[in-house]
mmCIF file of C-alpha atoms and ligand atoms in Angstrom:
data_model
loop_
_atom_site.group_PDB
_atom_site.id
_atom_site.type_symbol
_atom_site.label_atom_id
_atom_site.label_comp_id
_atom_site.label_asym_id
_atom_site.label_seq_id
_atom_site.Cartn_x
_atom_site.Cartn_y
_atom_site.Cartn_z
ATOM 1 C CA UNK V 2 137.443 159.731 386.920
ATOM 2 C CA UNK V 3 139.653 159.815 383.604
ATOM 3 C CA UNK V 4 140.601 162.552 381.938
ATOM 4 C CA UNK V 5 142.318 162.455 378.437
ATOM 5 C CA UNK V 6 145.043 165.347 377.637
ATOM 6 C CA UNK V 7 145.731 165.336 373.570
ATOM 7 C CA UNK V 8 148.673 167.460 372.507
ATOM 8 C CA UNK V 9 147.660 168.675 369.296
ATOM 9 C CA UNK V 10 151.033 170.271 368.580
ATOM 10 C CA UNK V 11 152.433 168.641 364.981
ATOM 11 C CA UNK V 12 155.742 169.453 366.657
ATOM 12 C CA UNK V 13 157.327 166.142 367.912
ATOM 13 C CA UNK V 14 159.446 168.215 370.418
ATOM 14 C CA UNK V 15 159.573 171.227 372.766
ATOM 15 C CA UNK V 16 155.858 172.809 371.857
ATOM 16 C CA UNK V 17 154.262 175.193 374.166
ATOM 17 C CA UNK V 18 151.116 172.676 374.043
ATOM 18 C CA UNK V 19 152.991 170.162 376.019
ATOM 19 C CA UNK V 20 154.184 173.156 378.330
ATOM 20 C CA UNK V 21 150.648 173.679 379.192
ATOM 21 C CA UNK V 22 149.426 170.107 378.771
ATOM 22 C CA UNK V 23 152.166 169.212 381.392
ATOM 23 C CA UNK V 24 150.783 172.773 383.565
ATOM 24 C CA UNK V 25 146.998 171.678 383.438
ATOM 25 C CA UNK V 26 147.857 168.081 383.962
ATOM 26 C CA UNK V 27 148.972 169.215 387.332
ATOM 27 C CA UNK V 28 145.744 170.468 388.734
ATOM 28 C CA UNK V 29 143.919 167.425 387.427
ATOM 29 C CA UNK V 30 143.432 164.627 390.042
ATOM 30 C CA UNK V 31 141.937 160.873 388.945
ATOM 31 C CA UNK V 32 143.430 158.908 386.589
ATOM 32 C CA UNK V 33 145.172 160.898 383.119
ATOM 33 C CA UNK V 34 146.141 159.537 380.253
ATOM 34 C CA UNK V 35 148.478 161.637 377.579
ATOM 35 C CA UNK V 36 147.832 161.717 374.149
ATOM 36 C CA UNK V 37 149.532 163.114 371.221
ATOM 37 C CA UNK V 38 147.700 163.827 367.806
ATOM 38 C CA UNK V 39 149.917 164.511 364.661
ATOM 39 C CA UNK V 40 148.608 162.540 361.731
ATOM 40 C CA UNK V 41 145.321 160.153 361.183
ATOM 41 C CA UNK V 42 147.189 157.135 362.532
ATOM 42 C CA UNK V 43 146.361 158.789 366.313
ATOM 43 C CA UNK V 44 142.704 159.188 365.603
ATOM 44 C CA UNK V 45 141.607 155.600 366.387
ATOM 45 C CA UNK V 46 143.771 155.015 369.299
ATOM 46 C CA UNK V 47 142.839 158.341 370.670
ATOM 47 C CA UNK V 48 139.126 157.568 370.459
ATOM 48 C CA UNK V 49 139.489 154.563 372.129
ATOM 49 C CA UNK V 50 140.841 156.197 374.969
ATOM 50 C CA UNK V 51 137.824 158.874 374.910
ATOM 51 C CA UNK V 52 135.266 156.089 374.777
ATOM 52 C CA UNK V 53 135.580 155.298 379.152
ATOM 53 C CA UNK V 54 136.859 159.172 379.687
ATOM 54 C CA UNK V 55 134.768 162.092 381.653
ATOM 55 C CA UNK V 56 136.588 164.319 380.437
ATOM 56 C CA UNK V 57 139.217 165.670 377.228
ATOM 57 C CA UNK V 58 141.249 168.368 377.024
ATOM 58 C CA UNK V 59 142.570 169.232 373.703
ATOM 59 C CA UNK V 60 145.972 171.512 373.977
ATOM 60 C CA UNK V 61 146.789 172.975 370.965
ATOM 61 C CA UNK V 62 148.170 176.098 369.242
ATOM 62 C CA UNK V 63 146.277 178.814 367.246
ATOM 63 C CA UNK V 64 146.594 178.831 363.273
ATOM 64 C CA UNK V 65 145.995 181.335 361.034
ATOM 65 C CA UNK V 66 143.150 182.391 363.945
ATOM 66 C CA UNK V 67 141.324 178.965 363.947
ATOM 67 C CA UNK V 68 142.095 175.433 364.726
ATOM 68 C CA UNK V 69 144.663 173.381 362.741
ATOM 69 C CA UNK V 70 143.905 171.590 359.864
ATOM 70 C CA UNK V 71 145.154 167.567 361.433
ATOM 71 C CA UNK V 72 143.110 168.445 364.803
ATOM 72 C CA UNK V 73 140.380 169.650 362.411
ATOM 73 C CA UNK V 74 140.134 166.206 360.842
ATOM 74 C CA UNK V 75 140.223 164.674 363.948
ATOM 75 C CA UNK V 76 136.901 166.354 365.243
ATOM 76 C CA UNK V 77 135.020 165.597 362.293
ATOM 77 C CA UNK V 78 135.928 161.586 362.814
ATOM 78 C CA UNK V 79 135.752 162.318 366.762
ATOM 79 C CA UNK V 80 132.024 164.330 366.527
ATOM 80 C CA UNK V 81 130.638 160.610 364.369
ATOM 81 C CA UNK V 82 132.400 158.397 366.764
ATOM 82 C CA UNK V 83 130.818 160.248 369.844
ATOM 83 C CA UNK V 84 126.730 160.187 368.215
ATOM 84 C CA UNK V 85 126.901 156.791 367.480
ATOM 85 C CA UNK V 86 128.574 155.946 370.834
ATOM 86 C CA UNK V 87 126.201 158.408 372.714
ATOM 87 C CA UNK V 88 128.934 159.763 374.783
ATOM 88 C CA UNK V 89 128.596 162.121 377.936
ATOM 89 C CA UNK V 90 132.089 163.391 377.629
ATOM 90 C CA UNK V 91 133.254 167.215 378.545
ATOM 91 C CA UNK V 92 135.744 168.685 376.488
ATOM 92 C CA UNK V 93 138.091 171.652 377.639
ATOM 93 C CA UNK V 94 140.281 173.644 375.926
ATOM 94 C CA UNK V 95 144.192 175.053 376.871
ATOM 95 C CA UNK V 96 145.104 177.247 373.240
ATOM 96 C CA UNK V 97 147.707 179.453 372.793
ATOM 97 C CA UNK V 98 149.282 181.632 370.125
ATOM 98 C CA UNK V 99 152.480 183.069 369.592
ATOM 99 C CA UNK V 100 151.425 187.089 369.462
ATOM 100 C CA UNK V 101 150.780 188.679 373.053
ATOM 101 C CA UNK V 102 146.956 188.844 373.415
ATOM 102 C CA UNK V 103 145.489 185.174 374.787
ATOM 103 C CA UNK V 104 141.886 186.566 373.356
ATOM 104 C CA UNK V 105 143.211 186.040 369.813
ATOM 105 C CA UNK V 106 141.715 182.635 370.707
ATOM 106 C CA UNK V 107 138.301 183.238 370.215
ATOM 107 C CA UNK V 108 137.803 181.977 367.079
ATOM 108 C CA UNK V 109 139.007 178.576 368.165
ATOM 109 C CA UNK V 110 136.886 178.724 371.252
ATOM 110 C CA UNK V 111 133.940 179.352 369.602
ATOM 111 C CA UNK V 112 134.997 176.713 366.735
ATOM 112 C CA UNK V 113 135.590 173.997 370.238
ATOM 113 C CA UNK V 114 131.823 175.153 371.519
ATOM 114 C CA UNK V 115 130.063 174.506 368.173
ATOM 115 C CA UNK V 116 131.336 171.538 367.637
ATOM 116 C CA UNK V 117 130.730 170.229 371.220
ATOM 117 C CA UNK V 118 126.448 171.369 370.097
ATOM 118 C CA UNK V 119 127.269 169.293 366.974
ATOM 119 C CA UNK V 120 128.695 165.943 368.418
ATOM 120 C CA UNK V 121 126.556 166.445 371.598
ATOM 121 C CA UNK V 122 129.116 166.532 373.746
ATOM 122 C CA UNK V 123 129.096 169.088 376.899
ATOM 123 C CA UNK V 124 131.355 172.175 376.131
ATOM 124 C CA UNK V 125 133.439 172.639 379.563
ATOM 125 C CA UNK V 126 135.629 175.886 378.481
ATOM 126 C CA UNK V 127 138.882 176.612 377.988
ATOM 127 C CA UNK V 128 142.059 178.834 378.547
ATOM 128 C CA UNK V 129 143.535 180.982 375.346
ATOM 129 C CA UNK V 130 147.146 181.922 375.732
ATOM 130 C CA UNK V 131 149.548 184.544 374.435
ATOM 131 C CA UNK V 132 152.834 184.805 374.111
ATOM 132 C CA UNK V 133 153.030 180.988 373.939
ATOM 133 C CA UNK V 134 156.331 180.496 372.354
ATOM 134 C CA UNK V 135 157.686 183.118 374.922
ATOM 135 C CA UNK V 136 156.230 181.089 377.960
ATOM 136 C CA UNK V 137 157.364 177.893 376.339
ATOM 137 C CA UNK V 138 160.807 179.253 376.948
ATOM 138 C CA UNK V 139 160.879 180.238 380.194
ATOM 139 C CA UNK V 140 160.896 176.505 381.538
ATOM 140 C CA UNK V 141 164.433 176.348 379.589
ATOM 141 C CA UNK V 142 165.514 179.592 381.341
ATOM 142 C CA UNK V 143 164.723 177.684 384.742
ATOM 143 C CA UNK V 144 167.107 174.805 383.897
ATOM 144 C CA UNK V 145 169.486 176.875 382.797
ATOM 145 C CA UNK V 146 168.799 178.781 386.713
ATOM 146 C CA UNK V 147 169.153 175.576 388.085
ATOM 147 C CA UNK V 148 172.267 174.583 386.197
ATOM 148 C CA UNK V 149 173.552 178.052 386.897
ATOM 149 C CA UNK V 150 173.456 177.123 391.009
ATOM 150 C CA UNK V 151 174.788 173.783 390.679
ATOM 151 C CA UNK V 152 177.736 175.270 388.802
ATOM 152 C CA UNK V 153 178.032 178.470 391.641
ATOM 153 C CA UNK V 154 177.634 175.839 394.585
ATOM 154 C CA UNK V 155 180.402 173.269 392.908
ATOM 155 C CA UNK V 156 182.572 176.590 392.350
ATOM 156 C CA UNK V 157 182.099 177.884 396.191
ATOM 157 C CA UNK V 158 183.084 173.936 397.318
ATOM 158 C CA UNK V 159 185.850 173.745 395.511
ATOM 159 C CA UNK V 160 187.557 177.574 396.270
ATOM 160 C CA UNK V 161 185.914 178.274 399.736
ATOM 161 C CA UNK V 162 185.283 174.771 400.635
ATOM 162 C CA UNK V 163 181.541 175.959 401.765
ATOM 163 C CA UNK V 164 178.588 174.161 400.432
ATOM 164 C CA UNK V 165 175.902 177.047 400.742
ATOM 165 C CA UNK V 166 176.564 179.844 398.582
ATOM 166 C CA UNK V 167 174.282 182.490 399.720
ATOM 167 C CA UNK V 168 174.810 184.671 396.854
ATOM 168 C CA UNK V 169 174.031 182.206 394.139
ATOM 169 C CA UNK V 170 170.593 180.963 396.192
ATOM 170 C CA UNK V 171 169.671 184.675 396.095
ATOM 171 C CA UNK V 172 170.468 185.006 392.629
ATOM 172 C CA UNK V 173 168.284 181.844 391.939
ATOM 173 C CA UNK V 174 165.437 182.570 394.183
ATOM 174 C CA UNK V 175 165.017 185.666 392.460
ATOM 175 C CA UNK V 176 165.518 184.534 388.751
ATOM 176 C CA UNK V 177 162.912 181.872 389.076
ATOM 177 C CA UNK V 178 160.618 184.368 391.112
ATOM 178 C CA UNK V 179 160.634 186.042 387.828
ATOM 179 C CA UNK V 180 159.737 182.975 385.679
ATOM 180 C CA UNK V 181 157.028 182.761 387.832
ATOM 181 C CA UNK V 182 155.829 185.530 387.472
ATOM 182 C CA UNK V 183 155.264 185.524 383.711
ATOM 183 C CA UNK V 184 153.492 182.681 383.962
ATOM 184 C CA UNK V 185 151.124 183.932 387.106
ATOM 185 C CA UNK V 186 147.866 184.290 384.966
ATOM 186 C CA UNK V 187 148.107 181.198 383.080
ATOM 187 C CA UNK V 188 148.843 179.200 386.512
ATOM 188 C CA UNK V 189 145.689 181.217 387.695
ATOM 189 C CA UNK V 190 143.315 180.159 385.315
ATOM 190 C CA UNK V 191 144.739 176.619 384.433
ATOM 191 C CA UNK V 192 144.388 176.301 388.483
ATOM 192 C CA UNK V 193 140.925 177.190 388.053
ATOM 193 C CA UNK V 194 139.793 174.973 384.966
ATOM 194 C CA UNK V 195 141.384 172.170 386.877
ATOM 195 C CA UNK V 196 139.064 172.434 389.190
ATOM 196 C CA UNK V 197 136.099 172.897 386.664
ATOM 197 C CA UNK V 198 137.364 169.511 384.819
ATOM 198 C CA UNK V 199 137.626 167.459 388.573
ATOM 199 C CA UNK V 200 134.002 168.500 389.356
ATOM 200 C CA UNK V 201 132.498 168.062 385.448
ATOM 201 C CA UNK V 202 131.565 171.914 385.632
ATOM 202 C CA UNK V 203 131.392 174.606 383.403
ATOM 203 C CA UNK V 204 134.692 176.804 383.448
ATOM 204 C CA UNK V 205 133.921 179.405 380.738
ATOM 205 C CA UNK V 206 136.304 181.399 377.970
ATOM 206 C CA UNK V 207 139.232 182.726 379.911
ATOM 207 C CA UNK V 208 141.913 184.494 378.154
ATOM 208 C CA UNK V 209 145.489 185.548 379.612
ATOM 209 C CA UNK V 210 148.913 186.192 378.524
ATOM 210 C CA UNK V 211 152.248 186.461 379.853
ATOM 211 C CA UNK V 212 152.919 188.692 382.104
ATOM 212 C CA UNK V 213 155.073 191.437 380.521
ATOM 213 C CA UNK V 214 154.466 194.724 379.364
ATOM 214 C CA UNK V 215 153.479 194.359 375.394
ATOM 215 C CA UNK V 216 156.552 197.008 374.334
ATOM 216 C CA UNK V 217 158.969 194.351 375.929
ATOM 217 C CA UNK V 218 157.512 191.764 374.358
ATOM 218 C CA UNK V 219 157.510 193.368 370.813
ATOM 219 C CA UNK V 220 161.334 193.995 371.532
ATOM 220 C CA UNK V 221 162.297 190.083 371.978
ATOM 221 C CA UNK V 222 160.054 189.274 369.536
ATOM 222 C CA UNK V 223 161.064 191.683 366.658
ATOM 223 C CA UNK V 224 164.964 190.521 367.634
ATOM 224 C CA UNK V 225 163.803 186.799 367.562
ATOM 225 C CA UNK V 226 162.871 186.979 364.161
ATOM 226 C CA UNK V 227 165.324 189.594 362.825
ATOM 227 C CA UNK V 228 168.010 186.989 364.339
ATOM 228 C CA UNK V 229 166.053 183.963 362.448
ATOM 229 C CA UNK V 230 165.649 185.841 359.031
ATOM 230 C CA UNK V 231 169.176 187.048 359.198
ATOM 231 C CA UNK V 232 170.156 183.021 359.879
ATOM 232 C CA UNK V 233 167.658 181.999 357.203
ATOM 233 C CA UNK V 234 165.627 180.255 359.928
ATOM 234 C CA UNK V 235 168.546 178.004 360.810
ATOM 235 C CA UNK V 236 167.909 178.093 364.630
ATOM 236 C CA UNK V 237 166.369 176.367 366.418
ATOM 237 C CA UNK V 238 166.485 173.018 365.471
ATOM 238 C CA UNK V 239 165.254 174.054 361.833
ATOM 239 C CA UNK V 240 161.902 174.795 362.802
ATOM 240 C CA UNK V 241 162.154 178.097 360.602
ATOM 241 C CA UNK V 242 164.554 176.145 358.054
ATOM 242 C CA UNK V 243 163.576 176.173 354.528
ATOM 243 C CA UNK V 244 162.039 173.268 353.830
ATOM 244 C CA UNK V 245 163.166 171.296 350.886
ATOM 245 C CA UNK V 246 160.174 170.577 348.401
ATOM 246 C CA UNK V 247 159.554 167.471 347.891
ATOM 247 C CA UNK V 248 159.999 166.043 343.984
ATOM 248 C CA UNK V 249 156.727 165.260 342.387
HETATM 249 C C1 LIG U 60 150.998 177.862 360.411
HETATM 250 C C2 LIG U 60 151.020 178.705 361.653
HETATM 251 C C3 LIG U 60 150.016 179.655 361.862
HETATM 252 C C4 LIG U 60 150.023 180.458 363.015
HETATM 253 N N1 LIG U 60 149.043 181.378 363.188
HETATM 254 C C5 LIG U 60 149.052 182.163 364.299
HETATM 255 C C6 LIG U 60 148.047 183.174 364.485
HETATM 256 O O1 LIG U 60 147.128 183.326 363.695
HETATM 257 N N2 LIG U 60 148.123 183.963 365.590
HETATM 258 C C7 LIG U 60 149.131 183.818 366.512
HETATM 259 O O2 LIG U 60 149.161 184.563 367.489
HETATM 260 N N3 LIG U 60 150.083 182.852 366.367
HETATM 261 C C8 LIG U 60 150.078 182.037 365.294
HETATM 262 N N4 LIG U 60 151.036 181.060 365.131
HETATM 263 C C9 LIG U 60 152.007 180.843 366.198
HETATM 264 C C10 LIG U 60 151.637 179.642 367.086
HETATM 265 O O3 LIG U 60 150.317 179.740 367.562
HETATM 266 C C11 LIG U 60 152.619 179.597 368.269
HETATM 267 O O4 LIG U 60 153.918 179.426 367.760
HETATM 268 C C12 LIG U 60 152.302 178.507 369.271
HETATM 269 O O5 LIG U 60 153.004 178.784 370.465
HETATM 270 C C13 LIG U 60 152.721 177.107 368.779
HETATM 271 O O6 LIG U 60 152.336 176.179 369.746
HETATM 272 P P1 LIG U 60 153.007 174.721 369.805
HETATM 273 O O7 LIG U 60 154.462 174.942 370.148
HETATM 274 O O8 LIG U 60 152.260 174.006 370.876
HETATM 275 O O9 LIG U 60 152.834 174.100 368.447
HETATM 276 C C14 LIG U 60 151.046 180.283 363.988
HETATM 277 C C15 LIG U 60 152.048 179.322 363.769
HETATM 278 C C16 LIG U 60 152.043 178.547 362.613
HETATM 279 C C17 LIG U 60 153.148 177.528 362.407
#
């Protein structure tokens, strides 16, 4: 059985959709192919890849409540291609959004289930996501846990001369016990549509978040972009830099 996961993040690095692609992809046995949909010139190679799949799952983040314009574009061409190839292909959804409710994904569900009726293609389900820029960073916070006990173990060799430094495996354990737990409920359900997508069933609209209480989570967040807007967006790689407009 294949199974096709498009990133429809117009990000070329470090999106949450490739978080969760990477996430889902795990629960997912057969054979998977990755995709990555930014501009038009993916839509042909993409649906070439869909024509011999059982299965798709778009990952992408919310916009503006709906679905983003490029990936928009791309079902239009996609629902044509799949009536006049009279495909039997189910299509599952991972979307997430950067506030803290996952059920701000609605919209796009519904928008996913229509189209599915319209290209006559069997609607499989999907997982919306809060918090997703939040969740996104809490696989850089395990590196930097990792890094963090290389560095403590390197330390206790060279001053005790002891390779196991209990202290700093403790320390470890329980910072990436945390990590996990944030991401419990999306691990849950992503767990749960894998198994939908490996048997061709129907998974239904699940909606989760992480895990933290919604006053922490308005605290990072409000400091996040205080700190951005204070930097004029310069962090971050410029994803929040002004952008230059282009001369006509
Ligand atoms: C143009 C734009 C519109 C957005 N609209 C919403 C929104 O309506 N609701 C929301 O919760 N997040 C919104 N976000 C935040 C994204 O959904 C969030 O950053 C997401 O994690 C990005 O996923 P990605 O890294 O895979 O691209 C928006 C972001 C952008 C750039």
């Amino acid at each position: 059985m294949k199974t096709v996961f498009i990133n429809c993040s117009p990000k070329k690095r470090f999106c949450a959709s490739a978080y969760f692609l990477f996430l889902q992809s795990l629960f997912v046995g057969g054979k998977k192919v990755n995709e990555k949909l930014r501009t038009p010139a993916d839509h042909s190679r993409i649906l070439e890849q869909l024509k011999d799949a059982k299965a798709v799952v778009f990952c992408l983040p919310l916009y503006v409540d709906g679905v983003p314009s490029h990936v928009l574009r791309f079902m239009e061409e996609m629902e044509v291609y799949c009536l006049e190839n009279h495909m039997e292909l189910s299509v599952y959804c991972v979307a997430n959004n950067g506030f803290i409710e996952g059920k701000q994904n609605e919209p796009l569900m519904q928008v996913f289930e229509h189209f599915c009726a319209h290209a006559g293609l069997v609607w499989g389900g999907g997982v919306g996501i809060g918090g997703g820029v939040m969740l996104n960073v809490t696989r850089i916070l395990f590196v930097v846990d990792i890094a963090l006990l290389a560095l403590n173990t390197v330390l206790s060799v060279v001053n005790t001369g002891m390779f196991f430094n209990k202290e700093a495996w403790i320390s470890f354990a329980e910072n990436a016990a945390l990590l996990l737990y944030f991401n419990l409920g999306v691990l849950f359900y992503l767990a749960g549509m894998g198994r939908a997508i490996g048997k061709g069933t129907y998974f239904g609209k699940k909606y989760t978040r992480i895990l933290i209480p919604s006053f922490v989570f308005i605290l990072f967040a409000d400091i996040f972009f205080i700190t951005a807007s204070v930097l004029e967006g310069g962090i971050f790689r410029g994803w929040l830099k002004k952008k230059e407009l282009e001369k006509a």
